[in-house]
Amino acid sequence: MTSACERLASIADRLAGEVPPHSARSFLIALGEQAAGVRIGPLWWADAARGGRNHVRGGGFRREYDDLTSGQVRHFAGTVAVAARIGPRLTRLLVTHVLRDTPDTPDGRLSESALDLVEALRTGALPLAGAGGWIRTHLCR
C-alpha cells in the first residue's frame, strides 16, 4: 500500500506536468487545494484558518515529522498553500505563534520543511518537476 507521504509526492509529480513550468505560485496553491483542501479562490483564508481538510489521510513520514496523526499531508500542503500567498516569513510567524507549532515539534519541523520547499521553488533552486522527488527524499520514510 502506498503511504500518504508517497501520495503527496505523486500529487506533486502530476501537478508539475499540469502547471506552467515558471509558475511556482500556481503549483503551490494547487498542491494546497488538492492535498489539503485550501481552495484556490478568494476564500482560501477561511479554509486555511480552519486547518483545511484531510484529502490524503495516513502516514509514511519520517519520524521527525510524524506526530502520530493521519493529517500530516494536510499540515504540509496547507502550510505550502498559505506561504505561496503571504510568504514564508509571515507564515512562519503564524505557524509558531498562532498554531504554536514550535521548531522542536514534529509539526514545527514539518512546517519548516514546507517553507523550505516553497523557497526552493520560488527562487528556482528546485524546478517544479523536482518537487515530488524532494518530498520523497526529505519527508517520506
CSV table of N, CA and C in Angstrom, one decimal:
chain,number,residue,atom,x,y,z
A,1,MET,N,0.8,-1.2,0.0
A,1,MET,CA,0.0,0.0,0.0
A,1,MET,C,0.9,1.2,0.0
A,2,THR,N,0.5,2.2,-0.8
A,2,THR,CA,1.3,3.5,-0.9
A,2,THR,C,1.0,4.4,0.3
A,3,SER,N,2.0,4.9,0.9
A,3,SER,CA,1.8,5.8,2.1
A,3,SER,C,1.2,7.1,1.7
A,4,ALA,N,0.7,7.9,2.7
A,4,ALA,CA,0.2,9.2,2.4
A,4,ALA,C,1.3,10.1,1.9
A,5,CYS,N,2.5,10.0,2.5
A,5,CYS,CA,3.6,10.8,2.0
A,5,CYS,C,3.9,10.6,0.5
A,6,GLU,N,3.9,9.3,0.1
A,6,GLU,CA,4.1,9.0,-1.3
A,6,GLU,C,3.0,9.5,-2.1
A,7,ARG,N,1.8,9.5,-1.6
A,7,ARG,CA,0.6,10.0,-2.4
A,7,ARG,C,0.8,11.5,-2.6
A,8,LEU,N,1.3,12.2,-1.6
A,8,LEU,CA,1.5,13.6,-1.7
A,8,LEU,C,2.6,13.9,-2.8
A,9,ALA,N,3.6,13.1,-2.8
A,9,ALA,CA,4.7,13.2,-3.8
A,9,ALA,C,4.1,13.0,-5.2
A,10,SER,N,3.2,12.0,-5.3
A,10,SER,CA,2.6,11.7,-6.6
A,10,SER,C,1.7,12.9,-7.1
A,11,ILE,N,1.0,13.5,-6.1
A,11,ILE,CA,0.2,14.7,-6.5
A,11,ILE,C,1.1,15.8,-7.0
A,12,ALA,N,2.2,16.0,-6.3
A,12,ALA,CA,3.2,17.0,-6.8
A,12,ALA,C,3.8,16.6,-8.2
A,13,ASP,N,4.1,15.4,-8.4
A,13,ASP,CA,4.5,15.0,-9.8
A,13,ASP,C,3.5,15.3,-10.8
A,14,ARG,N,2.3,15.0,-10.6
A,14,ARG,CA,1.2,15.2,-11.5
A,14,ARG,C,1.0,16.7,-11.8
A,15,LEU,N,1.0,17.5,-10.7
A,15,LEU,CA,0.8,18.9,-10.9
A,15,LEU,C,1.9,19.6,-11.6
A,16,ALA,N,3.1,19.1,-11.4
A,16,ALA,CA,4.3,19.7,-12.1
A,16,ALA,C,4.1,19.6,-13.6
A,17,GLY,N,3.4,18.6,-14.1
A,17,GLY,CA,3.2,18.4,-15.5
A,17,GLY,C,2.0,19.2,-16.0
A,18,GLU,N,1.1,19.7,-15.1
A,18,GLU,CA,-0.1,20.4,-15.5
A,18,GLU,C,0.1,22.0,-15.4
A,19,VAL,N,1.0,22.4,-14.6
A,19,VAL,CA,1.2,23.9,-14.3
A,19,VAL,C,2.3,24.4,-15.2
A,20,PRO,N,2.2,25.6,-15.7
A,20,PRO,CA,3.3,26.1,-16.5
A,20,PRO,C,4.6,26.1,-15.7
A,21,PRO,N,5.8,25.7,-16.3
A,21,PRO,CA,7.0,25.4,-15.5
A,21,PRO,C,7.5,26.7,-14.8
A,22,HIS,N,7.1,27.8,-15.1
A,22,HIS,CA,7.6,29.0,-14.5
A,22,HIS,C,6.7,29.5,-13.3
A,23,SER,N,5.6,28.8,-13.0
A,23,SER,CA,4.6,29.3,-12.1
A,23,SER,C,4.7,28.5,-10.8
A,24,ALA,N,5.7,28.7,-10.0
A,24,ALA,CA,5.8,28.1,-8.7
A,24,ALA,C,4.6,28.4,-7.8
A,25,ARG,N,4.1,29.6,-7.8
A,25,ARG,CA,3.0,30.1,-7.0
A,25,ARG,C,1.7,29.2,-7.4
A,26,SER,N,1.4,29.1,-8.7
A,26,SER,CA,0.3,28.3,-9.1
A,26,SER,C,0.4,26.9,-8.7
A,27,PHE,N,1.6,26.3,-8.8
A,27,PHE,CA,1.9,24.9,-8.4
A,27,PHE,C,1.6,24.8,-6.9
A,28,LEU,N,2.1,25.6,-6.1
A,28,LEU,CA,2.0,25.5,-4.6
A,28,LEU,C,0.5,25.7,-4.2
A,29,ILE,N,-0.2,26.6,-4.8
A,29,ILE,CA,-1.6,26.8,-4.5
A,29,ILE,C,-2.4,25.6,-4.9
A,30,ALA,N,-2.1,25.0,-6.0
A,30,ALA,CA,-2.8,23.8,-6.5
A,30,ALA,C,-2.5,22.6,-5.6
A,31,LEU,N,-1.3,22.5,-5.1
A,31,LEU,CA,-0.9,21.4,-4.2
A,31,LEU,C,-1.7,21.6,-2.9
A,32,GLY,N,-1.8,22.8,-2.4
A,32,GLY,CA,-2.6,23.0,-1.2
A,32,GLY,C,-4.1,22.7,-1.4
A,33,GLU,N,-4.6,23.0,-2.5
A,33,GLU,CA,-6.0,22.7,-2.8
A,33,GLU,C,-6.3,21.2,-2.9
A,34,GLN,N,-5.4,20.5,-3.6
A,34,GLN,CA,-5.6,19.1,-3.9
A,34,GLN,C,-5.2,18.2,-2.7
A,35,ALA,N,-4.3,18.6,-1.9
A,35,ALA,CA,-3.8,17.7,-0.8
A,35,ALA,C,-4.3,18.2,0.5
A,36,ALA,N,-4.8,19.5,0.6
A,36,ALA,CA,-5.2,19.9,2.0
A,36,ALA,C,-6.5,20.7,2.0
A,37,GLY,N,-7.2,20.8,0.8
A,37,GLY,CA,-8.5,21.4,0.8
A,37,GLY,C,-8.5,22.9,1.0
A,38,VAL,N,-7.4,23.5,0.7
A,38,VAL,CA,-7.3,25.0,0.8
A,38,VAL,C,-7.7,25.5,-0.6
A,39,ARG,N,-8.9,26.0,-0.8
A,39,ARG,CA,-9.4,26.5,-2.1
A,39,ARG,C,-8.5,27.4,-2.8
A,40,ILE,N,-8.6,27.4,-4.1
A,40,ILE,CA,-7.8,28.3,-5.0
A,40,ILE,C,-8.4,29.7,-5.0
A,41,GLY,N,-9.7,29.9,-4.8
A,41,GLY,CA,-10.3,31.3,-4.9
A,41,GLY,C,-10.1,32.1,-3.7
A,42,PRO,N,-10.9,33.2,-3.6
A,42,PRO,CA,-10.7,34.2,-2.6
A,42,PRO,C,-11.0,33.8,-1.2
A,43,LEU,N,-11.7,32.7,-1.0
A,43,LEU,CA,-12.0,32.2,0.3
A,43,LEU,C,-10.9,31.2,0.9
A,44,TRP,N,-9.8,31.2,0.2
A,44,TRP,CA,-8.7,30.3,0.7
A,44,TRP,C,-8.4,30.5,2.2
A,45,TRP,N,-8.5,31.7,2.6
A,45,TRP,CA,-8.1,32.0,4.0
A,45,TRP,C,-9.0,31.3,5.0
A,46,ALA,N,-10.3,31.2,4.6
A,46,ALA,CA,-11.3,30.5,5.5
A,46,ALA,C,-10.9,29.0,5.7
A,47,ASP,N,-10.5,28.4,4.6
A,47,ASP,CA,-10.1,27.0,4.6
A,47,ASP,C,-8.8,26.9,5.4
A,48,ALA,N,-7.9,27.8,5.2
A,48,ALA,CA,-6.6,27.7,6.0
A,48,ALA,C,-6.8,28.0,7.5
A,49,ALA,N,-7.7,28.9,7.8
A,49,ALA,CA,-8.0,29.2,9.2
A,49,ALA,C,-8.6,28.0,9.9
A,50,ARG,N,-9.4,27.2,9.2
A,50,ARG,CA,-10.0,26.0,9.9
A,50,ARG,C,-9.1,24.8,9.8
A,51,GLY,N,-7.9,24.9,9.1
A,51,GLY,CA,-7.0,23.8,9.1
A,51,GLY,C,-7.1,23.0,7.8
A,52,GLY,N,-7.9,23.4,6.8
A,52,GLY,CA,-8.0,22.6,5.6
A,52,GLY,C,-8.8,21.3,5.9
A,53,ARG,N,-8.7,20.4,4.9
A,53,ARG,CA,-9.3,19.1,5.0
A,53,ARG,C,-8.3,18.0,4.7
A,54,ASN,N,-8.5,16.9,5.3
A,54,ASN,CA,-7.7,15.7,5.1
A,54,ASN,C,-8.1,15.0,3.8
A,55,HIS,N,-7.6,15.5,2.7
A,55,HIS,CA,-7.9,14.8,1.4
A,55,HIS,C,-7.0,13.5,1.3
A,56,VAL,N,-5.9,13.5,1.9
A,56,VAL,CA,-4.9,12.4,1.9
A,56,VAL,C,-4.6,12.0,3.3
A,57,ARG,N,-5.2,11.0,3.8
A,57,ARG,CA,-5.0,10.6,5.2
A,57,ARG,C,-3.9,9.5,5.3
A,58,GLY,N,-3.2,9.4,6.4
A,58,GLY,CA,-2.3,8.4,6.6
A,58,GLY,C,-0.9,8.9,7.0
A,59,GLY,N,0.0,8.0,7.0
A,59,GLY,CA,1.4,8.3,7.4
A,59,GLY,C,2.4,8.2,6.4
A,60,GLY,N,3.5,7.6,6.8
A,60,GLY,CA,4.7,7.4,5.9
A,60,GLY,C,5.7,8.5,6.0
A,61,PHE,N,5.6,9.4,6.9
A,61,PHE,CA,6.5,10.5,7.1
A,61,PHE,C,7.7,10.0,8.0
A,62,ARG,N,8.8,10.6,7.8
A,62,ARG,CA,10.0,10.3,8.6
A,62,ARG,C,9.6,10.6,10.1
A,63,ARG,N,10.2,10.0,11.0
A,63,ARG,CA,9.9,10.1,12.4
A,63,ARG,C,9.9,11.5,12.9
A,64,GLU,N,10.9,12.3,12.4
A,64,GLU,CA,11.0,13.7,12.9
A,64,GLU,C,9.8,14.6,12.5
A,65,TYR,N,9.0,14.1,11.5
A,65,TYR,CA,7.8,14.9,11.1
A,65,TYR,C,6.5,14.2,11.5
A,66,ASP,N,6.6,13.1,12.1
A,66,ASP,CA,5.4,12.2,12.4
A,66,ASP,C,4.8,12.6,13.8
A,67,ASP,N,3.7,13.1,13.8
A,67,ASP,CA,3.0,13.5,15.1
A,67,ASP,C,2.0,12.4,15.5
A,68,LEU,N,2.1,11.2,14.8
A,68,LEU,CA,1.2,10.1,15.1
A,68,LEU,C,-0.3,10.4,14.8
A,69,THR,N,-0.5,11.3,13.9
A,69,THR,CA,-1.9,11.5,13.4
A,69,THR,C,-1.9,11.2,11.9
A,70,SER,N,-3.1,11.2,11.3
A,70,SER,CA,-3.2,10.9,9.9
A,70,SER,C,-3.3,12.2,9.1
A,71,GLY,N,-2.9,13.4,9.7
A,71,GLY,CA,-3.1,14.6,9.0
A,71,GLY,C,-1.9,15.4,8.6
A,72,GLN,N,-0.7,14.7,8.4
A,72,GLN,CA,0.5,15.4,8.1
A,72,GLN,C,0.5,15.9,6.7
A,73,VAL,N,-0.1,15.2,5.8
A,73,VAL,CA,-0.2,15.7,4.4
A,73,VAL,C,-1.0,17.1,4.4
A,74,ARG,N,-2.1,17.1,5.1
A,74,ARG,CA,-2.9,18.3,5.2
A,74,ARG,C,-2.0,19.4,5.8
A,75,HIS,N,-1.3,19.1,6.9
A,75,HIS,CA,-0.5,20.1,7.5
A,75,HIS,C,0.6,20.7,6.6
A,76,PHE,N,1.3,19.8,5.9
A,76,PHE,CA,2.4,20.2,5.0
A,76,PHE,C,1.8,21.0,3.8
A,77,ALA,N,0.8,20.5,3.1
A,77,ALA,CA,0.3,21.1,2.0
A,77,ALA,C,-0.5,22.4,2.3
A,78,GLY,N,-1.1,22.5,3.5
A,78,GLY,CA,-1.8,23.7,3.9
A,78,GLY,C,-0.8,24.8,4.2
A,79,THR,N,0.4,24.4,4.8
A,79,THR,CA,1.4,25.4,5.0
A,79,THR,C,2.0,25.9,3.7
A,80,VAL,N,2.2,25.0,2.8
A,80,VAL,CA,2.7,25.4,1.5
A,80,VAL,C,1.7,26.4,0.8
A,81,ALA,N,0.4,26.1,0.9
A,81,ALA,CA,-0.6,27.0,0.2
A,81,ALA,C,-0.7,28.4,0.8
A,82,VAL,N,-0.5,28.4,2.1
A,82,VAL,CA,-0.5,29.7,2.8
A,82,VAL,C,0.7,30.5,2.5
A,83,ALA,N,1.9,29.9,2.5
A,83,ALA,CA,3.1,30.5,2.2
A,83,ALA,C,3.2,31.0,0.8
A,84,ALA,N,2.6,30.3,-0.1
A,84,ALA,CA,2.5,30.8,-1.5
A,84,ALA,C,1.8,32.1,-1.6
A,85,ARG,N,0.9,32.3,-0.8
A,85,ARG,CA,0.1,33.6,-0.8
A,85,ARG,C,0.6,34.7,0.0
A,86,ILE,N,1.1,34.4,1.2
A,86,ILE,CA,1.5,35.5,2.1
A,86,ILE,C,3.0,35.5,2.4
A,87,GLY,N,3.7,34.5,1.8
A,87,GLY,CA,5.2,34.5,2.0
A,87,GLY,C,5.6,33.6,3.2
A,88,PRO,N,6.8,33.1,3.1
A,88,PRO,CA,7.3,32.2,4.2
A,88,PRO,C,7.5,32.9,5.5
A,89,ARG,N,7.9,34.2,5.5
A,89,ARG,CA,8.2,34.8,6.8
A,89,ARG,C,6.9,35.0,7.6
A,90,LEU,N,5.9,35.5,7.1
A,90,LEU,CA,4.6,35.7,7.8
A,90,LEU,C,4.0,34.3,8.1
A,91,THR,N,4.1,33.4,7.2
A,91,THR,CA,3.6,32.0,7.5
A,91,THR,C,4.3,31.4,8.7
A,92,ARG,N,5.6,31.6,8.8
A,92,ARG,CA,6.4,31.1,9.9
A,92,ARG,C,5.9,31.7,11.2
A,93,LEU,N,5.7,33.0,11.2
A,93,LEU,CA,5.1,33.6,12.4
A,93,LEU,C,3.8,33.1,12.8
A,94,LEU,N,2.9,32.9,11.9
A,94,LEU,CA,1.6,32.3,12.2
A,94,LEU,C,1.7,30.9,12.7
A,95,VAL,N,2.5,30.1,12.1
A,95,VAL,CA,2.7,28.7,12.5
A,95,VAL,C,3.2,28.6,13.9
A,96,THR,N,4.2,29.5,14.2
A,96,THR,CA,4.9,29.4,15.5
A,96,THR,C,4.0,30.0,16.6
A,97,HIS,N,3.4,31.2,16.3
A,97,HIS,CA,2.7,31.9,17.4
A,97,HIS,C,1.2,31.7,17.5
A,98,VAL,N,0.6,31.4,16.4
A,98,VAL,CA,-0.9,31.1,16.4
A,98,VAL,C,-1.1,29.7,16.6
A,99,LEU,N,-0.5,28.8,15.8
A,99,LEU,CA,-0.7,27.4,15.9
A,99,LEU,C,0.1,26.8,17.0
A,100,ARG,N,1.2,27.5,17.4
A,100,ARG,CA,2.1,27.1,18.5
A,100,ARG,C,2.8,25.8,18.1
A,101,ASP,N,3.2,25.7,16.8
A,101,ASP,CA,4.0,24.6,16.3
A,101,ASP,C,5.4,25.0,16.3
A,102,THR,N,6.1,24.9,17.5
A,102,THR,CA,7.4,25.3,17.6
A,102,THR,C,8.4,24.4,16.9
A,103,PRO,N,9.6,24.9,16.5
A,103,PRO,CA,10.5,24.2,15.7
A,103,PRO,C,11.0,22.9,16.3
A,104,ASP,N,10.7,22.6,17.6
A,104,ASP,CA,11.2,21.4,18.3
A,104,ASP,C,10.1,20.3,18.3
A,105,THR,N,9.0,20.6,17.5
A,105,THR,CA,7.9,19.6,17.5
A,105,THR,C,7.8,19.0,16.0
A,106,PRO,N,7.2,17.8,15.9
A,106,PRO,CA,7.0,17.3,14.5
A,106,PRO,C,6.3,18.3,13.6
A,107,ASP,N,5.2,18.9,14.1
A,107,ASP,CA,4.5,19.8,13.2
A,107,ASP,C,5.4,21.1,12.9
A,108,GLY,N,6.1,21.5,13.8
A,108,GLY,CA,7.0,22.7,13.6
A,108,GLY,C,8.1,22.3,12.6
A,109,ARG,N,8.7,21.2,12.7
A,109,ARG,CA,9.7,20.7,11.7
A,109,ARG,C,9.1,20.5,10.3
A,110,LEU,N,7.8,20.0,10.3
A,110,LEU,CA,7.1,19.8,9.0
A,110,LEU,C,6.8,21.1,8.4
A,111,SER,N,6.4,22.1,9.2
A,111,SER,CA,6.1,23.5,8.6
A,111,SER,C,7.4,24.1,8.1
A,112,GLU,N,8.5,23.9,8.8
A,112,GLU,CA,9.8,24.4,8.3
A,112,GLU,C,10.2,23.8,6.9
A,113,SER,N,9.9,22.5,6.8
A,113,SER,CA,10.2,21.8,5.6
A,113,SER,C,9.3,22.3,4.4
A,114,ALA,N,8.0,22.6,4.8
A,114,ALA,CA,7.1,23.2,3.8
A,114,ALA,C,7.7,24.5,3.3
A,115,LEU,N,8.1,25.3,4.2
A,115,LEU,CA,8.7,26.6,3.9
A,115,LEU,C,10.0,26.5,3.1
A,116,ASP,N,10.8,25.5,3.3
A,116,ASP,CA,12.0,25.2,2.5
A,116,ASP,C,11.6,24.9,1.1
A,117,LEU,N,10.6,24.0,0.9
A,117,LEU,CA,10.1,23.7,-0.4
A,117,LEU,C,9.6,24.9,-1.1
A,118,VAL,N,8.8,25.7,-0.5
A,118,VAL,CA,8.3,27.0,-1.1
A,118,VAL,C,9.4,27.8,-1.6
A,119,GLU,N,10.4,28.0,-0.7
A,119,GLU,CA,11.5,28.9,-1.0
A,119,GLU,C,12.3,28.3,-2.2
A,120,ALA,N,12.6,27.0,-2.2
A,120,ALA,CA,13.3,26.4,-3.3
A,120,ALA,C,12.6,26.6,-4.6
A,121,LEU,N,11.3,26.4,-4.6
A,121,LEU,CA,10.6,26.5,-5.9
A,121,LEU,C,10.5,28.0,-6.3
A,122,ARG,N,10.2,28.9,-5.4
A,122,ARG,CA,10.1,30.3,-5.7
A,122,ARG,C,11.4,30.9,-6.3
A,123,THR,N,12.5,30.5,-5.7
A,123,THR,CA,13.8,31.0,-6.2
A,123,THR,C,14.3,30.3,-7.4
A,124,GLY,N,13.7,29.2,-7.8
A,124,GLY,CA,14.2,28.5,-9.0
A,124,GLY,C,15.3,27.5,-8.6
A,125,ALA,N,15.7,27.4,-7.3
A,125,ALA,CA,16.7,26.4,-6.9
A,125,ALA,C,16.2,25.0,-7.2
A,126,LEU,N,14.9,24.8,-7.2
A,126,LEU,CA,14.3,23.5,-7.5
A,126,LEU,C,13.3,23.7,-8.5
A,127,PRO,N,13.4,23.0,-9.7
A,127,PRO,CA,12.3,23.1,-10.7
A,127,PRO,C,11.1,22.4,-10.2
A,128,LEU,N,9.9,22.8,-10.7
A,128,LEU,CA,8.7,22.2,-10.3
A,128,LEU,C,8.7,20.7,-10.5
A,129,ALA,N,9.3,20.2,-11.6
A,129,ALA,CA,9.4,18.8,-11.8
A,129,ALA,C,10.1,18.0,-10.8
A,130,GLY,N,10.9,18.7,-9.9
A,130,GLY,CA,11.7,18.1,-8.9
A,130,GLY,C,10.9,18.0,-7.5
A,131,ALA,N,9.8,18.7,-7.4
A,131,ALA,CA,9.1,18.8,-6.1
A,131,ALA,C,8.7,17.4,-5.6
A,132,GLY,N,8.1,16.5,-6.4
A,132,GLY,CA,7.8,15.2,-5.9
A,132,GLY,C,8.9,14.4,-5.4
A,133,GLY,N,10.1,14.5,-6.1
A,133,GLY,CA,11.3,13.8,-5.6
A,133,GLY,C,11.8,14.5,-4.3
A,134,TRP,N,11.7,15.8,-4.2
A,134,TRP,CA,12.1,16.5,-3.0
A,134,TRP,C,11.3,16.0,-1.8
A,135,ILE,N,10.0,15.8,-2.0
A,135,ILE,CA,9.1,15.3,-0.9
A,135,ILE,C,9.5,13.9,-0.5
A,136,ARG,N,9.7,13.1,-1.5
A,136,ARG,CA,10.1,11.7,-1.2
A,136,ARG,C,11.5,11.7,-0.5
A,137,THR,N,12.4,12.4,-0.9
A,137,THR,CA,13.8,12.5,-0.3
A,137,THR,C,13.8,13.1,1.1
A,138,HIS,N,13.1,14.2,1.3
A,138,HIS,CA,13.1,14.9,2.5
A,138,HIS,C,12.1,14.5,3.6
A,139,LEU,N,10.9,14.0,3.1
A,139,LEU,CA,9.8,13.8,4.1
A,139,LEU,C,9.4,12.4,4.3
A,140,CYS,N,9.5,11.6,3.3
A,140,CYS,CA,9.0,10.2,3.4
A,140,CYS,C,9.9,9.2,4.0
A,141,ARG,N,9.4,8.2,4.7
A,141,ARG,CA,10.2,7.2,5.2
A,141,ARG,C,10.7,6.3,4.1
